[in-house]
Amino acid sequence: MYLFPLLIAIHSIVGILSFSAGVLVVLVVIFLMATSNTGEDKATAKHKVYKVRGRYFFALVICIVAGLFITLSFLPYSRFHAKADESVTVVARQWSWAMAPGNYIKKISDFTGSNEISLAAGKNILFVVTSADVNHNFAIYNSNGELLAQTQAMPQYKNELKYTFKEKGVYHILCLEYCGMAHAYMYGTIHIQ
Ligand code: CUA
């Protein structure tokens, strides 16, 4: 909730930046058009351009590699490779969620679960998500309506999603993949104690 104004601020800064970049491109094109045909030897011009291009290439490679290393820590890989403390099976169907503790391996049509489940705070929970009919999307929201984690719920596939609920409280599940008439009413609740 508190992040929303920040999101809007970033949004408008990015908007201004991309507009400025667009203007810059237009100015460069105008500059090139105005300064071309100065009678300069074609081979010399080519050599000059290639030299500049080489330098820009190296600068770009350095920027990309640096960017990669800086942003790697933001990726959830380490979190995902951590050992799960508990697992929960999630079965989506038109139009409800069924959840039960454990990793269910028998026939999906025999699975029984509830659209509410209670889990412990601070535990790394492995959600094993599938669907009994069409594609759905299992999306977990906090009480501020912020999306915390999501994965597709697909028939005949088991998608794994690990998430640790740090705070106690009520979390909501919605479907993020349009799955028919009552798609918007696929509610579920996770109580974290
Ligand atoms: Cu299930 Cu949308």
mmCIF file with all atom_site columns, C-alpha atoms and ligand atoms in Angstrom:
data_model
loop_
_atom_site.group_PDB
_atom_site.id
_atom_site.type_symbol
_atom_site.label_atom_id
_atom_site.label_alt_id
_atom_site.label_comp_id
_atom_site.label_asym_id
_atom_site.label_entity_id
_atom_site.label_seq_id
_atom_site.pdbx_PDB_ins_code
_atom_site.Cartn_x
_atom_site.Cartn_y
_atom_site.Cartn_z
_atom_site.occupancy
_atom_site.B_iso_or_equiv
_atom_site.pdbx_formal_charge
_atom_site.auth_seq_id
_atom_site.auth_comp_id
_atom_site.auth_asym_id
_atom_site.auth_atom_id
_atom_site.pdbx_PDB_model_num
ATOM   1   C  CA  . MET A 1 1   ? 0.000   0.000   0.000   1.00 0.00 ? 1   MET A CA  1
ATOM   2   C  CA  . TYR A 1 2   ? 2.776   2.407   0.983   1.00 0.00 ? 2   TYR A CA  1
ATOM   3   C  CA  . LEU A 1 3   ? 4.745   1.377   -2.060  1.00 0.00 ? 3   LEU A CA  1
ATOM   4   C  CA  . PHE A 1 4   ? 2.037   2.460   -4.447  1.00 0.00 ? 4   PHE A CA  1
ATOM   5   C  CA  . PRO A 1 5   ? 2.987   6.213   -4.570  1.00 0.00 ? 5   PRO A CA  1
ATOM   6   C  CA  . LEU A 1 6   ? 6.629   5.137   -5.109  1.00 0.00 ? 6   LEU A CA  1
ATOM   7   C  CA  . LEU A 1 7   ? 5.503   2.921   -7.984  1.00 0.00 ? 7   LEU A CA  1
ATOM   8   C  CA  . ILE A 1 8   ? 3.678   5.870   -9.563  1.00 0.00 ? 8   ILE A CA  1
ATOM   9   C  CA  . ALA A 1 9   ? 6.767   8.095   -9.061  1.00 0.00 ? 9   ALA A CA  1
ATOM   10  C  CA  . ILE A 1 10  ? 9.040   5.511   -10.741 1.00 0.00 ? 10  ILE A CA  1
ATOM   11  C  CA  . HIS A 1 11  ? 6.441   5.166   -13.485 1.00 0.00 ? 11  HIS A CA  1
ATOM   12  C  CA  . SER A 1 12  ? 6.507   8.893   -14.264 1.00 0.00 ? 12  SER A CA  1
ATOM   13  C  CA  . ILE A 1 13  ? 10.325  9.103   -14.067 1.00 0.00 ? 13  ILE A CA  1
ATOM   14  C  CA  . VAL A 1 14  ? 10.593  6.236   -16.553 1.00 0.00 ? 14  VAL A CA  1
ATOM   15  C  CA  . GLY A 1 15  ? 8.027   8.027   -18.731 1.00 0.00 ? 15  GLY A CA  1
ATOM   16  C  CA  . ILE A 1 16  ? 10.104  11.251  -18.723 1.00 0.00 ? 16  ILE A CA  1
ATOM   17  C  CA  . LEU A 1 17  ? 13.336  9.290   -19.398 1.00 0.00 ? 17  LEU A CA  1
ATOM   18  C  CA  . SER A 1 18  ? 11.894  7.423   -22.375 1.00 0.00 ? 18  SER A CA  1
ATOM   19  C  CA  . PHE A 1 19  ? 10.427  10.626  -23.783 1.00 0.00 ? 19  PHE A CA  1
ATOM   20  C  CA  . SER A 1 20  ? 13.829  12.365  -23.390 1.00 0.00 ? 20  SER A CA  1
ATOM   21  C  CA  . ALA A 1 21  ? 15.557  9.417   -25.066 1.00 0.00 ? 21  ALA A CA  1
ATOM   22  C  CA  . GLY A 1 22  ? 13.091  9.680   -27.947 1.00 0.00 ? 22  GLY A CA  1
ATOM   23  C  CA  . VAL A 1 23  ? 13.804  13.395  -28.328 1.00 0.00 ? 23  VAL A CA  1
ATOM   24  C  CA  . LEU A 1 24  ? 17.561  12.675  -28.220 1.00 0.00 ? 24  LEU A CA  1
ATOM   25  C  CA  . VAL A 1 25  ? 17.249  10.127  -31.032 1.00 0.00 ? 25  VAL A CA  1
ATOM   26  C  CA  . VAL A 1 26  ? 15.344  12.642  -33.166 1.00 0.00 ? 26  VAL A CA  1
ATOM   27  C  CA  . LEU A 1 27  ? 18.011  15.324  -32.459 1.00 0.00 ? 27  LEU A CA  1
ATOM   28  C  CA  . VAL A 1 28  ? 20.834  12.919  -33.383 1.00 0.00 ? 28  VAL A CA  1
ATOM   29  C  CA  . VAL A 1 29  ? 19.083  12.034  -36.656 1.00 0.00 ? 29  VAL A CA  1
ATOM   30  C  CA  . ILE A 1 30  ? 18.606  15.732  -37.464 1.00 0.00 ? 30  ILE A CA  1
ATOM   31  C  CA  . PHE A 1 31  ? 22.273  16.395  -36.596 1.00 0.00 ? 31  PHE A CA  1
ATOM   32  C  CA  . LEU A 1 32  ? 23.425  13.527  -38.824 1.00 0.00 ? 32  LEU A CA  1
ATOM   33  C  CA  . MET A 1 33  ? 21.253  14.722  -41.688 1.00 0.00 ? 33  MET A CA  1
ATOM   34  C  CA  . ALA A 1 34  ? 22.556  18.263  -41.333 1.00 0.00 ? 34  ALA A CA  1
ATOM   35  C  CA  . THR A 1 35  ? 26.229  17.285  -41.142 1.00 0.00 ? 35  THR A CA  1
ATOM   36  C  CA  . SER A 1 36  ? 26.322  14.518  -43.753 1.00 0.00 ? 36  SER A CA  1
ATOM   37  C  CA  . ASN A 1 37  ? 27.640  15.007  -47.267 1.00 0.00 ? 37  ASN A CA  1
ATOM   38  C  CA  . THR A 1 38  ? 30.487  17.199  -46.131 1.00 0.00 ? 38  THR A CA  1
ATOM   39  C  CA  . GLY A 1 39  ? 32.684  15.703  -48.787 1.00 0.00 ? 39  GLY A CA  1
ATOM   40  C  CA  . GLU A 1 40  ? 34.638  13.614  -46.314 1.00 0.00 ? 40  GLU A CA  1
ATOM   41  C  CA  . ASP A 1 41  ? 36.194  10.505  -47.752 1.00 0.00 ? 41  ASP A CA  1
ATOM   42  C  CA  . LYS A 1 42  ? 33.902  7.501   -47.293 1.00 0.00 ? 42  LYS A CA  1
ATOM   43  C  CA  . ALA A 1 43  ? 36.685  5.163   -46.112 1.00 0.00 ? 43  ALA A CA  1
ATOM   44  C  CA  . THR A 1 44  ? 37.868  7.650   -43.449 1.00 0.00 ? 44  THR A CA  1
ATOM   45  C  CA  . ALA A 1 45  ? 34.316  8.104   -42.197 1.00 0.00 ? 45  ALA A CA  1
ATOM   46  C  CA  . LYS A 1 46  ? 33.851  4.365   -42.037 1.00 0.00 ? 46  LYS A CA  1
ATOM   47  C  CA  . HIS A 1 47  ? 37.076  3.915   -40.079 1.00 0.00 ? 47  HIS A CA  1
ATOM   48  C  CA  . LYS A 1 48  ? 36.017  6.612   -37.608 1.00 0.00 ? 48  LYS A CA  1
ATOM   49  C  CA  . VAL A 1 49  ? 32.595  5.033   -37.070 1.00 0.00 ? 49  VAL A CA  1
ATOM   50  C  CA  . TYR A 1 50  ? 34.093  1.569   -36.549 1.00 0.00 ? 50  TYR A CA  1
ATOM   51  C  CA  . LYS A 1 51  ? 36.504  2.928   -33.936 1.00 0.00 ? 51  LYS A CA  1
ATOM   52  C  CA  . VAL A 1 52  ? 33.678  4.565   -31.984 1.00 0.00 ? 52  VAL A CA  1
ATOM   53  C  CA  . ARG A 1 53  ? 31.522  1.468   -32.361 1.00 0.00 ? 53  ARG A CA  1
ATOM   54  C  CA  . GLY A 1 54  ? 34.259  -0.735  -30.870 1.00 0.00 ? 54  GLY A CA  1
ATOM   55  C  CA  . ARG A 1 55  ? 34.557  1.520   -27.842 1.00 0.00 ? 55  ARG A CA  1
ATOM   56  C  CA  . TYR A 1 56  ? 30.788  1.623   -27.312 1.00 0.00 ? 56  TYR A CA  1
ATOM   57  C  CA  . PHE A 1 57  ? 30.646  -2.140  -27.601 1.00 0.00 ? 57  PHE A CA  1
ATOM   58  C  CA  . PHE A 1 58  ? 33.142  -2.599  -24.759 1.00 0.00 ? 58  PHE A CA  1
ATOM   59  C  CA  . ALA A 1 59  ? 31.388  -0.003  -22.603 1.00 0.00 ? 59  ALA A CA  1
ATOM   60  C  CA  . LEU A 1 60  ? 28.087  -1.766  -23.208 1.00 0.00 ? 60  LEU A CA  1
ATOM   61  C  CA  . VAL A 1 61  ? 29.520  -5.196  -22.334 1.00 0.00 ? 61  VAL A CA  1
ATOM   62  C  CA  . ILE A 1 62  ? 30.960  -3.806  -19.075 1.00 0.00 ? 62  ILE A CA  1
ATOM   63  C  CA  . CYS A 1 63  ? 27.587  -2.207  -18.211 1.00 0.00 ? 63  CYS A CA  1
ATOM   64  C  CA  . ILE A 1 64  ? 25.652  -5.414  -18.942 1.00 0.00 ? 64  ILE A CA  1
ATOM   65  C  CA  . VAL A 1 65  ? 28.029  -7.640  -16.939 1.00 0.00 ? 65  VAL A CA  1
ATOM   66  C  CA  . ALA A 1 66  ? 28.033  -5.181  -14.004 1.00 0.00 ? 66  ALA A CA  1
ATOM   67  C  CA  . GLY A 1 67  ? 24.224  -4.929  -14.165 1.00 0.00 ? 67  GLY A CA  1
ATOM   68  C  CA  . LEU A 1 68  ? 23.948  -8.708  -14.181 1.00 0.00 ? 68  LEU A CA  1
ATOM   69  C  CA  . PHE A 1 69  ? 26.080  -9.112  -11.052 1.00 0.00 ? 69  PHE A CA  1
ATOM   70  C  CA  . ILE A 1 70  ? 24.357  -6.267  -9.202  1.00 0.00 ? 70  ILE A CA  1
ATOM   71  C  CA  . THR A 1 71  ? 20.851  -7.581  -9.925  1.00 0.00 ? 71  THR A CA  1
ATOM   72  C  CA  . LEU A 1 72  ? 21.596  -11.305 -9.411  1.00 0.00 ? 72  LEU A CA  1
ATOM   73  C  CA  . SER A 1 73  ? 21.022  -10.986 -5.673  1.00 0.00 ? 73  SER A CA  1
ATOM   74  C  CA  . PHE A 1 74  ? 17.435  -9.835  -6.330  1.00 0.00 ? 74  PHE A CA  1
ATOM   75  C  CA  . LEU A 1 75  ? 16.557  -13.102 -8.031  1.00 0.00 ? 75  LEU A CA  1
ATOM   76  C  CA  . PRO A 1 76  ? 14.741  -15.643 -5.860  1.00 0.00 ? 76  PRO A CA  1
ATOM   77  C  CA  . TYR A 1 77  ? 17.044  -18.578 -6.764  1.00 0.00 ? 77  TYR A CA  1
ATOM   78  C  CA  . SER A 1 78  ? 18.613  -19.056 -3.327  1.00 0.00 ? 78  SER A CA  1
ATOM   79  C  CA  . ARG A 1 79  ? 15.185  -18.816 -1.707  1.00 0.00 ? 79  ARG A CA  1
ATOM   80  C  CA  . PHE A 1 80  ? 13.859  -21.427 -4.106  1.00 0.00 ? 80  PHE A CA  1
ATOM   81  C  CA  . HIS A 1 81  ? 16.721  -23.858 -3.547  1.00 0.00 ? 81  HIS A CA  1
ATOM   82  C  CA  . ALA A 1 82  ? 16.285  -23.699 0.224   1.00 0.00 ? 82  ALA A CA  1
ATOM   83  C  CA  . LYS A 1 83  ? 14.851  -26.856 1.796   1.00 0.00 ? 83  LYS A CA  1
ATOM   84  C  CA  . ALA A 1 84  ? 11.072  -26.805 2.278   1.00 0.00 ? 84  ALA A CA  1
ATOM   85  C  CA  . ASP A 1 85  ? 9.772   -27.201 5.845   1.00 0.00 ? 85  ASP A CA  1
ATOM   86  C  CA  . GLU A 1 86  ? 6.276   -28.208 4.797   1.00 0.00 ? 86  GLU A CA  1
ATOM   87  C  CA  . SER A 1 87  ? 4.427   -28.932 1.594   1.00 0.00 ? 87  SER A CA  1
ATOM   88  C  CA  . VAL A 1 88  ? 0.874   -28.113 0.597   1.00 0.00 ? 88  VAL A CA  1
ATOM   89  C  CA  . THR A 1 89  ? -0.977  -29.561 -2.383  1.00 0.00 ? 89  THR A CA  1
ATOM   90  C  CA  . VAL A 1 90  ? -3.138  -27.090 -4.279  1.00 0.00 ? 90  VAL A CA  1
ATOM   91  C  CA  . VAL A 1 91  ? -5.708  -28.203 -6.852  1.00 0.00 ? 91  VAL A CA  1
ATOM   92  C  CA  . ALA A 1 92  ? -7.506  -25.608 -8.929  1.00 0.00 ? 92  ALA A CA  1
ATOM   93  C  CA  . ARG A 1 93  ? -10.806 -26.341 -10.621 1.00 0.00 ? 93  ARG A CA  1
ATOM   94  C  CA  . GLN A 1 94  ? -13.572 -24.285 -12.202 1.00 0.00 ? 94  GLN A CA  1
ATOM   95  C  CA  . TRP A 1 95  ? -14.048 -22.358 -9.944  1.00 0.00 ? 95  TRP A CA  1
ATOM   96  C  CA  . SER A 1 96  ? -12.519 -23.080 -6.604  1.00 0.00 ? 96  SER A CA  1
ATOM   97  C  CA  . TRP A 1 97  ? -9.277  -23.863 -4.805  1.00 0.00 ? 97  TRP A CA  1
ATOM   98  C  CA  . ALA A 1 98  ? -8.665  -27.025 -2.818  1.00 0.00 ? 98  ALA A CA  1
ATOM   99  C  CA  . MET A 1 99  ? -5.657  -27.115 -0.473  1.00 0.00 ? 99  MET A CA  1
ATOM   100 C  CA  . ALA A 1 100 ? -4.404  -29.810 1.879   1.00 0.00 ? 100 ALA A CA  1
ATOM   101 C  CA  . PRO A 1 101 ? -1.116  -30.416 3.714   1.00 0.00 ? 101 PRO A CA  1
ATOM   102 C  CA  . GLY A 1 102 ? 1.373   -32.808 2.123   1.00 0.00 ? 102 GLY A CA  1
ATOM   103 C  CA  . ASN A 1 103 ? 2.344   -33.726 -1.403  1.00 0.00 ? 103 ASN A CA  1
ATOM   104 C  CA  . TYR A 1 104 ? -0.627  -35.635 -2.861  1.00 0.00 ? 104 TYR A CA  1
ATOM   105 C  CA  . ILE A 1 105 ? 0.375   -38.259 -5.407  1.00 0.00 ? 105 ILE A CA  1
ATOM   106 C  CA  . LYS A 1 106 ? -2.864  -40.170 -6.134  1.00 0.00 ? 106 LYS A CA  1
ATOM   107 C  CA  . LYS A 1 107 ? -5.591  -39.344 -8.651  1.00 0.00 ? 107 LYS A CA  1
ATOM   108 C  CA  . ILE A 1 108 ? -6.436  -35.641 -8.709  1.00 0.00 ? 108 ILE A CA  1
ATOM   109 C  CA  . SER A 1 109 ? -10.173 -36.393 -8.969  1.00 0.00 ? 109 SER A CA  1
ATOM   110 C  CA  . ASP A 1 110 ? -9.966  -38.108 -5.544  1.00 0.00 ? 110 ASP A CA  1
ATOM   111 C  CA  . PHE A 1 111 ? -8.237  -35.155 -3.917  1.00 0.00 ? 111 PHE A CA  1
ATOM   112 C  CA  . THR A 1 112 ? -10.168 -33.390 -1.216  1.00 0.00 ? 112 THR A CA  1
ATOM   113 C  CA  . GLY A 1 113 ? -9.111  -30.133 0.283   1.00 0.00 ? 113 GLY A CA  1
ATOM   114 C  CA  . SER A 1 114 ? -10.406 -26.818 1.465   1.00 0.00 ? 114 SER A CA  1
ATOM   115 C  CA  . ASN A 1 115 ? -10.162 -23.274 0.146   1.00 0.00 ? 115 ASN A CA  1
ATOM   116 C  CA  . GLU A 1 116 ? -8.763  -22.314 3.568   1.00 0.00 ? 116 GLU A CA  1
ATOM   117 C  CA  . ILE A 1 117 ? -5.606  -23.543 5.208   1.00 0.00 ? 117 ILE A CA  1
ATOM   118 C  CA  . SER A 1 118 ? -3.612  -22.633 8.316   1.00 0.00 ? 118 SER A CA  1
ATOM   119 C  CA  . LEU A 1 119 ? 0.171   -22.565 8.148   1.00 0.00 ? 119 LEU A CA  1
ATOM   120 C  CA  . ALA A 1 120 ? 3.002   -21.458 10.396  1.00 0.00 ? 120 ALA A CA  1
ATOM   121 C  CA  . ALA A 1 121 ? 4.883   -18.166 10.014  1.00 0.00 ? 121 ALA A CA  1
ATOM   122 C  CA  . GLY A 1 122 ? 8.589   -18.323 9.168   1.00 0.00 ? 122 GLY A CA  1
ATOM   123 C  CA  . LYS A 1 123 ? 8.396   -21.775 7.556   1.00 0.00 ? 123 LYS A CA  1
ATOM   124 C  CA  . ASN A 1 124 ? 9.478   -22.362 3.982   1.00 0.00 ? 124 ASN A CA  1
ATOM   125 C  CA  . ILE A 1 125 ? 6.269   -23.687 2.419   1.00 0.00 ? 125 ILE A CA  1
ATOM   126 C  CA  . LEU A 1 126 ? 6.360   -25.689 -0.799  1.00 0.00 ? 126 LEU A CA  1
ATOM   127 C  CA  . PHE A 1 127 ? 3.087   -25.344 -2.716  1.00 0.00 ? 127 PHE A CA  1
ATOM   128 C  CA  . VAL A 1 128 ? 2.609   -28.136 -5.249  1.00 0.00 ? 128 VAL A CA  1
ATOM   129 C  CA  . VAL A 1 129 ? 0.086   -26.681 -7.652  1.00 0.00 ? 129 VAL A CA  1
ATOM   130 C  CA  . THR A 1 130 ? -1.984  -28.417 -10.326 1.00 0.00 ? 130 THR A CA  1
ATOM   131 C  CA  . SER A 1 131 ? -5.392  -28.187 -11.983 1.00 0.00 ? 131 SER A CA  1
ATOM   132 C  CA  . ALA A 1 132 ? -8.266  -30.633 -12.357 1.00 0.00 ? 132 ALA A CA  1
ATOM   133 C  CA  . ASP A 1 133 ? -9.536  -29.004 -15.559 1.00 0.00 ? 133 ASP A CA  1
ATOM   134 C  CA  . VAL A 1 134 ? -8.189  -25.929 -17.364 1.00 0.00 ? 134 VAL A CA  1
ATOM   135 C  CA  . ASN A 1 135 ? -5.271  -23.536 -16.739 1.00 0.00 ? 135 ASN A CA  1
ATOM   136 C  CA  . HIS A 1 136 ? -5.573  -21.377 -13.653 1.00 0.00 ? 136 HIS A CA  1
ATOM   137 C  CA  . ASN A 1 137 ? -3.030  -19.288 -11.776 1.00 0.00 ? 137 ASN A CA  1
ATOM   138 C  CA  . PHE A 1 138 ? -2.409  -19.617 -8.049  1.00 0.00 ? 138 PHE A CA  1
ATOM   139 C  CA  . ALA A 1 139 ? -1.640  -16.121 -6.766  1.00 0.00 ? 139 ALA A CA  1
ATOM   140 C  CA  . ILE A 1 140 ? -0.998  -15.206 -3.126  1.00 0.00 ? 140 ILE A CA  1
ATOM   141 C  CA  . TYR A 1 141 ? -1.790  -11.672 -1.938  1.00 0.00 ? 141 TYR A CA  1
ATOM   142 C  CA  . ASN A 1 142 ? -1.260  -10.013 1.432   1.00 0.00 ? 142 ASN A CA  1
ATOM   143 C  CA  . SER A 1 143 ? -3.992  -8.041  3.196   1.00 0.00 ? 143 SER A CA  1
ATOM   144 C  CA  . ASN A 1 144 ? -2.858  -4.858  1.391   1.00 0.00 ? 144 ASN A CA  1
ATOM   145 C  CA  . GLY A 1 145 ? -3.702  -6.475  -1.932  1.00 0.00 ? 145 GLY A CA  1
ATOM   146 C  CA  . GLU A 1 146 ? -0.026  -6.820  -2.912  1.00 0.00 ? 146 GLU A CA  1
ATOM   147 C  CA  . LEU A 1 147 ? 0.885   -9.840  -5.016  1.00 0.00 ? 147 LEU A CA  1
ATOM   148 C  CA  . LEU A 1 148 ? 3.518   -11.885 -3.139  1.00 0.00 ? 148 LEU A CA  1
ATOM   149 C  CA  . ALA A 1 149 ? 3.960   -15.010 -5.246  1.00 0.00 ? 149 ALA A CA  1
ATOM   150 C  CA  . GLN A 1 150 ? 2.235   -16.851 -8.078  1.00 0.00 ? 150 GLN A CA  1
ATOM   151 C  CA  . THR A 1 151 ? 2.486   -19.859 -10.324 1.00 0.00 ? 151 THR A CA  1
ATOM   152 C  CA  . GLN A 1 152 ? 0.404   -21.435 -13.058 1.00 0.00 ? 152 GLN A CA  1
ATOM   153 C  CA  . ALA A 1 153 ? -1.989  -24.238 -12.125 1.00 0.00 ? 153 ALA A CA  1
ATOM   154 C  CA  . MET A 1 154 ? -1.953  -26.539 -15.141 1.00 0.00 ? 154 MET A CA  1
ATOM   155 C  CA  . PRO A 1 155 ? -3.728  -29.861 -15.735 1.00 0.00 ? 155 PRO A CA  1
ATOM   156 C  CA  . GLN A 1 156 ? -1.291  -32.831 -15.663 1.00 0.00 ? 156 GLN A CA  1
ATOM   157 C  CA  . TYR A 1 157 ? 1.567   -30.683 -14.387 1.00 0.00 ? 157 TYR A CA  1
ATOM   158 C  CA  . LYS A 1 158 ? 2.765   -30.072 -10.859 1.00 0.00 ? 158 LYS A CA  1
ATOM   159 C  CA  . ASN A 1 159 ? 4.228   -26.612 -10.508 1.00 0.00 ? 159 ASN A CA  1
ATOM   160 C  CA  . GLU A 1 160 ? 6.223   -25.894 -7.391  1.00 0.00 ? 160 GLU A CA  1
ATOM   161 C  CA  . LEU A 1 161 ? 6.186   -22.596 -5.586  1.00 0.00 ? 161 LEU A CA  1
ATOM   162 C  CA  . LYS A 1 162 ? 8.138   -21.937 -2.410  1.00 0.00 ? 162 LYS A CA  1
ATOM   163 C  CA  . TYR A 1 163 ? 7.172   -19.108 -0.136  1.00 0.00 ? 163 TYR A CA  1
ATOM   164 C  CA  . THR A 1 164 ? 7.937   -18.134 3.454   1.00 0.00 ? 164 THR A CA  1
ATOM   165 C  CA  . PHE A 1 165 ? 5.267   -16.073 5.193   1.00 0.00 ? 165 PHE A CA  1
ATOM   166 C  CA  . LYS A 1 166 ? 7.241   -13.821 7.519   1.00 0.00 ? 166 LYS A CA  1
ATOM   167 C  CA  . GLU A 1 167 ? 4.246   -12.195 9.188   1.00 0.00 ? 167 GLU A CA  1
ATOM   168 C  CA  . LYS A 1 168 ? 1.217   -13.714 10.842  1.00 0.00 ? 168 LYS A CA  1
ATOM   169 C  CA  . GLY A 1 169 ? -2.156  -12.779 9.419   1.00 0.00 ? 169 GLY A CA  1
ATOM   170 C  CA  . VAL A 1 170 ? -4.609  -13.484 6.656   1.00 0.00 ? 170 VAL A CA  1
ATOM   171 C  CA  . TYR A 1 171 ? -3.429  -13.952 3.077   1.00 0.00 ? 171 TYR A CA  1
ATOM   172 C  CA  . HIS A 1 172 ? -5.657  -14.225 0.039   1.00 0.00 ? 172 HIS A CA  1
ATOM   173 C  CA  . ILE A 1 173 ? -5.583  -16.426 -3.024  1.00 0.00 ? 173 ILE A CA  1
ATOM   174 C  CA  . LEU A 1 174 ? -6.969  -15.302 -6.345  1.00 0.00 ? 174 LEU A CA  1
ATOM   175 C  CA  . CYS A 1 175 ? -6.824  -16.799 -9.822  1.00 0.00 ? 175 CYS A CA  1
ATOM   176 C  CA  . LEU A 1 176 ? -4.576  -14.878 -12.235 1.00 0.00 ? 176 LEU A CA  1
ATOM   177 C  CA  . GLU A 1 177 ? -5.415  -16.791 -15.403 1.00 0.00 ? 177 GLU A CA  1
ATOM   178 C  CA  . TYR A 1 178 ? -8.756  -16.225 -17.079 1.00 0.00 ? 178 TYR A CA  1
ATOM   179 C  CA  . CYS A 1 179 ? -10.519 -19.587 -16.742 1.00 0.00 ? 179 CYS A CA  1
ATOM   180 C  CA  . GLY A 1 180 ? -14.169 -18.919 -17.482 1.00 0.00 ? 180 GLY A CA  1
ATOM   181 C  CA  . MET A 1 181 ? -17.272 -17.200 -16.195 1.00 0.00 ? 181 MET A CA  1
ATOM   182 C  CA  . ALA A 1 182 ? -16.549 -17.322 -12.464 1.00 0.00 ? 182 ALA A CA  1
ATOM   183 C  CA  . HIS A 1 183 ? -12.777 -16.734 -12.760 1.00 0.00 ? 183 HIS A CA  1
ATOM   184 C  CA  . ALA A 1 184 ? -12.953 -13.616 -10.587 1.00 0.00 ? 184 ALA A CA  1
ATOM   185 C  CA  . TYR A 1 185 ? -14.607 -15.565 -7.759  1.00 0.00 ? 185 TYR A CA  1
ATOM   186 C  CA  . MET A 1 186 ? -11.930 -18.182 -7.182  1.00 0.00 ? 186 MET A CA  1
ATOM   187 C  CA  . TYR A 1 187 ? -11.129 -17.165 -3.629  1.00 0.00 ? 187 TYR A CA  1
ATOM   188 C  CA  . GLY A 1 188 ? -8.925  -18.905 -1.124  1.00 0.00 ? 188 GLY A CA  1
ATOM   189 C  CA  . THR A 1 189 ? -7.515  -17.976 2.268   1.00 0.00 ? 189 THR A CA  1
ATOM   190 C  CA  . ILE A 1 190 ? -4.269  -18.788 4.031   1.00 0.00 ? 190 ILE A CA  1
ATOM   191 C  CA  . HIS A 1 191 ? -4.122  -18.163 7.761   1.00 0.00 ? 191 HIS A CA  1
ATOM   192 C  CA  . ILE A 1 192 ? -0.595  -17.679 9.046   1.00 0.00 ? 192 ILE A CA  1
ATOM   193 C  CA  . GLN A 1 193 ? -0.206  -18.315 12.762  1.00 0.00 ? 193 GLN A CA  1
HETATM 194 CU CU1 . CUA B 2 .   ? -9.257  -20.004 -12.329 1.00 0.00 ? 1   CUA B CU1 1
HETATM 195 CU CU2 . CUA B 2 .   ? -9.179  -17.930 -13.373 1.00 0.00 ? 1   CUA B CU2 1
#
